[in-house]
Coordinates of C-alpha atoms and ligand atoms in Angstrom, one line a residue:
M1 CA -23.0 -4.6 -11.7
T2 CA -22.7 -0.9 -12.6
G3 CA -19.4 0.0 -14.1
L4 CA -17.9 -3.5 -14.1
A5 CA -18.8 -4.4 -17.7
E6 CA -17.4 -1.1 -18.9
L7 CA -14.2 -1.6 -16.8
A8 CA -13.8 -5.1 -18.3
R9 CA -13.7 -3.6 -21.8
T10 CA -10.9 -1.1 -21.1
A11 CA -7.8 -1.3 -23.4
K12 CA -5.3 -1.8 -20.6
L13 CA -6.6 -2.9 -17.2
L14 CA -4.8 -2.7 -13.9
V15 CA -6.4 -4.9 -11.2
A16 CA -4.9 -3.7 -7.9
T17 CA -5.9 -5.2 -4.6
D18 CA -5.1 -5.1 -0.9
F19 CA -4.0 -8.4 0.7
D20 CA -5.3 -8.6 4.2
G21 CA -9.1 -8.6 4.5
V22 CA -9.5 -8.7 0.7
L23 CA -7.6 -11.6 -0.8
A24 CA -7.0 -13.2 2.7
P25 CA -9.6 -13.4 5.4
I26 CA -8.6 -11.6 8.6
V27 CA -7.2 -14.0 11.1
S28 CA -6.0 -13.4 14.7
V29 CA -2.4 -14.4 13.9
P30 CA -1.2 -12.1 11.1
A31 CA 1.5 -14.7 10.0
A32 CA -1.3 -17.2 9.4
A33 CA -3.1 -15.0 6.8
R34 CA -3.5 -16.8 3.4
A35 CA -5.2 -15.7 0.2
L36 CA -8.4 -17.5 -0.8
P37 CA -7.5 -20.0 -3.6
A38 CA -10.5 -18.8 -5.6
S39 CA -9.2 -15.2 -5.7
V40 CA -5.7 -16.2 -6.5
E41 CA -6.9 -18.5 -9.4
A42 CA -9.1 -15.7 -10.8
L43 CA -6.3 -13.2 -10.6
R44 CA -3.8 -15.6 -12.2
A45 CA -6.2 -16.1 -15.1
L46 CA -6.9 -12.4 -15.4
G47 CA -3.2 -11.7 -15.4
S48 CA -2.6 -14.1 -18.2
L49 CA -5.0 -12.2 -20.4
P50 CA -3.5 -9.7 -22.8
D51 CA -3.3 -6.1 -21.6
T52 CA -4.3 -7.0 -18.0
E53 CA -1.9 -6.4 -15.1
I54 CA -2.3 -7.6 -11.5
A55 CA -1.0 -5.6 -8.5
V56 CA -1.1 -6.4 -4.7
V57 CA -0.9 -3.3 -2.6
S58 CA -0.3 -3.9 1.1
G59 CA 0.9 -2.3 4.3
R60 CA 3.0 -5.4 4.9
S61 CA 6.7 -5.4 3.9
L62 CA 7.5 -6.9 0.5
E63 CA 9.3 -9.7 2.1
V64 CA 6.4 -10.8 4.2
L65 CA 3.9 -10.3 1.4
R66 CA 6.0 -12.5 -0.9
R67 CA 6.2 -15.2 1.8
L68 CA 2.5 -15.2 2.5
L69 CA 1.3 -15.0 -1.1
S70 CA 3.9 -16.7 -3.3
P71 CA 2.7 -14.5 -6.2
P72 CA 3.5 -15.2 -9.9
D73 CA 6.6 -13.3 -11.1
E74 CA 4.5 -11.1 -13.4
W75 CA 2.4 -9.6 -10.6
H76 CA 3.3 -6.2 -9.3
L77 CA 3.8 -5.9 -5.6
V78 CA 3.6 -2.8 -3.4
G79 CA 4.6 -3.1 0.2
S80 CA 4.8 -0.9 3.3
H81 CA 1.9 1.3 2.0
G82 CA 3.9 2.3 -1.1
A83 CA 7.5 2.7 0.3
E84 CA 8.5 -0.6 -1.3
T85 CA 7.7 -1.7 -4.9
T86 CA 8.8 -4.4 -7.3
D87 CA 8.5 -1.9 -10.1
N88 CA 10.9 0.7 -8.8
T89 CA 8.2 3.3 -9.4
M90 CA 10.0 5.3 -6.7
D91 CA 13.6 6.2 -7.5
M92 CA 15.3 5.0 -4.3
E93 CA 18.8 6.1 -5.4
A94 CA 17.5 9.6 -5.7
V95 CA 15.8 9.5 -2.3
R96 CA 18.6 7.9 -0.3
P97 CA 20.9 11.0 0.2
A98 CA 18.0 13.0 1.6
A99 CA 17.0 10.1 3.8
V100 CA 20.5 9.6 5.1
K101 CA 20.9 13.3 5.8
L102 CA 17.6 13.4 7.7
A103 CA 18.6 10.4 9.9
A104 CA 21.9 12.2 10.7
T105 CA 20.1 15.4 11.6
L106 CA 17.8 13.5 14.0
E107 CA 20.8 11.6 15.5
H108 CA 22.6 14.9 16.1
L109 CA 19.5 16.6 17.6
V110 CA 18.1 13.9 19.9
G111 CA 20.0 10.6 19.3
A112 CA 22.2 10.9 22.4
R113 CA 19.4 11.3 24.9
P114 CA 19.0 8.2 27.2
G115 CA 16.5 5.7 25.9
V116 CA 16.0 7.4 22.5
A117 CA 16.7 5.4 19.3
I118 CA 17.0 6.7 15.7
E119 CA 16.0 4.0 13.2
P120 CA 17.1 4.8 9.6
K121 CA 14.5 3.9 7.0
P122 CA 14.7 3.7 3.2
I123 CA 12.8 7.0 2.8
G124 CA 13.6 8.7 6.1
A125 CA 14.0 7.8 9.8
A126 CA 12.0 7.0 12.9
V127 CA 12.7 8.4 16.4
H128 CA 11.7 5.9 19.0
V129 CA 11.1 7.1 22.6
R130 CA 9.5 4.0 24.1
N131 CA 12.6 3.3 26.3
A132 CA 13.1 6.9 27.4
A133 CA 11.8 8.4 30.7
P134 CA 8.5 10.2 30.2
D135 CA 9.9 13.7 30.5
I136 CA 12.7 13.0 28.1
A137 CA 10.3 11.3 25.7
S138 CA 7.9 14.2 25.5
A139 CA 10.7 16.7 25.2
V140 CA 12.3 14.8 22.4
L141 CA 9.0 14.4 20.5
E142 CA 8.3 18.1 20.9
E143 CA 11.8 19.0 19.6
V144 CA 11.4 16.9 16.5
R145 CA 7.8 18.2 15.9
S146 CA 8.9 21.8 16.1
G147 CA 12.2 21.3 14.3
P148 CA 13.0 18.9 11.5
A149 CA 9.3 18.0 11.1
T150 CA 8.4 21.5 10.0
E151 CA 11.0 21.6 7.2
P152 CA 9.6 21.7 3.7
G153 CA 9.4 18.4 1.9
I154 CA 9.3 16.4 5.1
F155 CA 6.3 14.1 5.7
V156 CA 5.4 13.2 9.3
T157 CA 3.7 10.1 10.7
E158 CA 3.2 9.9 14.5
G159 CA 2.6 6.6 16.3
K160 CA 2.7 5.4 19.9
C161 CA 6.1 6.4 21.3
V162 CA 7.5 7.1 17.8
I163 CA 7.6 9.9 15.3
E164 CA 8.6 9.0 11.7
L165 CA 9.9 11.5 9.2
A166 CA 10.0 10.8 5.5
V167 CA 11.5 12.7 2.6
V168 CA 8.8 11.6 0.2
E169 CA 5.1 11.1 0.7
V170 CA 3.9 7.5 0.4
S171 CA 0.3 6.2 0.4
K172 CA -1.6 3.4 -1.4
G173 CA -3.2 6.1 -3.5
I174 CA 0.1 7.5 -4.7
A175 CA 1.4 4.0 -5.3
V176 CA -1.6 3.0 -7.4
N177 CA -1.3 6.1 -9.6
Q178 CA 2.4 5.6 -10.0
L179 CA 1.8 2.0 -11.1
R180 CA -1.1 3.1 -13.4
D181 CA 1.2 5.6 -15.1
A182 CA 4.2 3.2 -15.3
L183 CA 1.9 0.5 -17.0
S184 CA -0.1 3.0 -19.1
A185 CA -3.3 1.5 -17.7
T186 CA -6.5 3.0 -19.1
A187 CA -8.6 1.9 -16.1
V188 CA -8.0 0.6 -12.6
L189 CA -9.9 -1.7 -10.3
Y190 CA -8.9 -1.2 -6.7
A191 CA -10.2 -3.4 -3.9
G192 CA -9.5 -2.7 -0.2
D193 CA -11.0 -3.1 3.3
D194 CA -9.2 -0.7 5.6
V195 CA -8.7 3.0 6.3
T196 CA -5.4 3.1 4.4
D197 CA -7.3 1.9 1.3
E198 CA -9.4 5.0 1.3
R199 CA -6.4 6.9 0.1
A200 CA -6.4 4.6 -2.9
F201 CA -10.2 4.9 -3.4
R202 CA -9.9 8.7 -3.3
A203 CA -7.1 8.7 -5.9
L204 CA -9.2 6.8 -8.4
R205 CA -10.1 8.6 -11.6
D206 CA -13.1 8.6 -14.1
G207 CA -13.6 5.1 -15.5
D208 CA -11.9 3.4 -12.5
L209 CA -13.8 1.2 -10.0
G210 CA -13.3 1.0 -6.2
V211 CA -14.6 -2.0 -4.3
K212 CA -14.8 -1.8 -0.5
V213 CA -14.8 -5.2 1.3
G214 CA -16.9 -5.2 4.5
P215 CA -18.7 -2.5 6.5
G216 CA -17.7 1.1 7.2
E217 CA -17.7 4.5 5.5
T218 CA -15.9 4.5 2.1
A219 CA -15.1 6.5 -1.0
A220 CA -15.4 3.3 -3.1
S221 CA -18.4 3.1 -5.4
L222 CA -19.1 -0.6 -4.9
R223 CA -19.1 -2.8 -1.8
V224 CA -18.9 -6.6 -1.2
E225 CA -19.5 -8.4 2.1
D226 CA -16.3 -10.4 2.6
P227 CA -13.2 -11.9 0.9
E228 CA -15.4 -14.8 -0.4
A229 CA -17.7 -12.3 -2.2
M230 CA -14.5 -10.6 -3.5
A231 CA -13.4 -13.8 -5.1
A232 CA -16.8 -14.1 -6.9
F233 CA -16.3 -10.5 -8.1
F234 CA -12.8 -11.3 -9.5
E235 CA -14.4 -14.4 -11.2
E236 CA -17.1 -12.2 -12.7
L237 CA -14.5 -9.7 -14.0
L238 CA -12.5 -12.6 -15.5
A239 CA -15.6 -13.9 -17.3
L240 CA -16.4 -10.5 -18.7
R241 CA -12.9 -9.6 -19.8
S242 CA -12.3 -13.1 -21.3
A243 CA -15.6 -12.9 -23.2
G244 CA -14.7 -9.4 -24.6
R245 CA -11.3 -10.5 -26.0
Ligands
MG1 MG1 -6.5 -4.8 4.3

């Protein structure tokens, strides 16, 4: 496979992978998702090789990811799309004062309106309007959009009946590059299946390899059909890297 043999020979390899849809086949009940044993075994063996690090990068919270995966202690975990890491690649102590201030600003601005809830988060705060009357909900969202959301250094994510403001930008792409730098990796393999993984594929550099699992447009250079094929890919990488050492 183009690029894989070269990747397997790199001095310090970081193997980073999404969980759902890559290690674990997609199931209808999210709590029932489990990684394929073949993938876990190949990654465990890869991680025990010298100069080879394993990371699992997920949108799930770290707590849930740990419960579903039971990963070896030496694996690096990134949860909540990069807002939580086991490596402290983000300095949470430095971020906290700005996040607390942002939550207080939102509370002061719109927190007293009926049905509006401000949810403080580690890197910012969310304004929930699901329980507000429609006219109040739209007025509150507009006030947040035209006010605090326009401040420099604020990153906005809008969802259904919620607007979330953060004081640092997080994405799987940023998380993977923070981890690459923290570990001094000389090349990265990233495997993912979803739109949020495209941020990671686009953040890859020369000599890295992106593997997209399943159909759909992608910035990754390689594609495999499903998690079973991904397991075979990890096994091939293990064989190549073991042979080269
Ligand atoms: Mg996924």
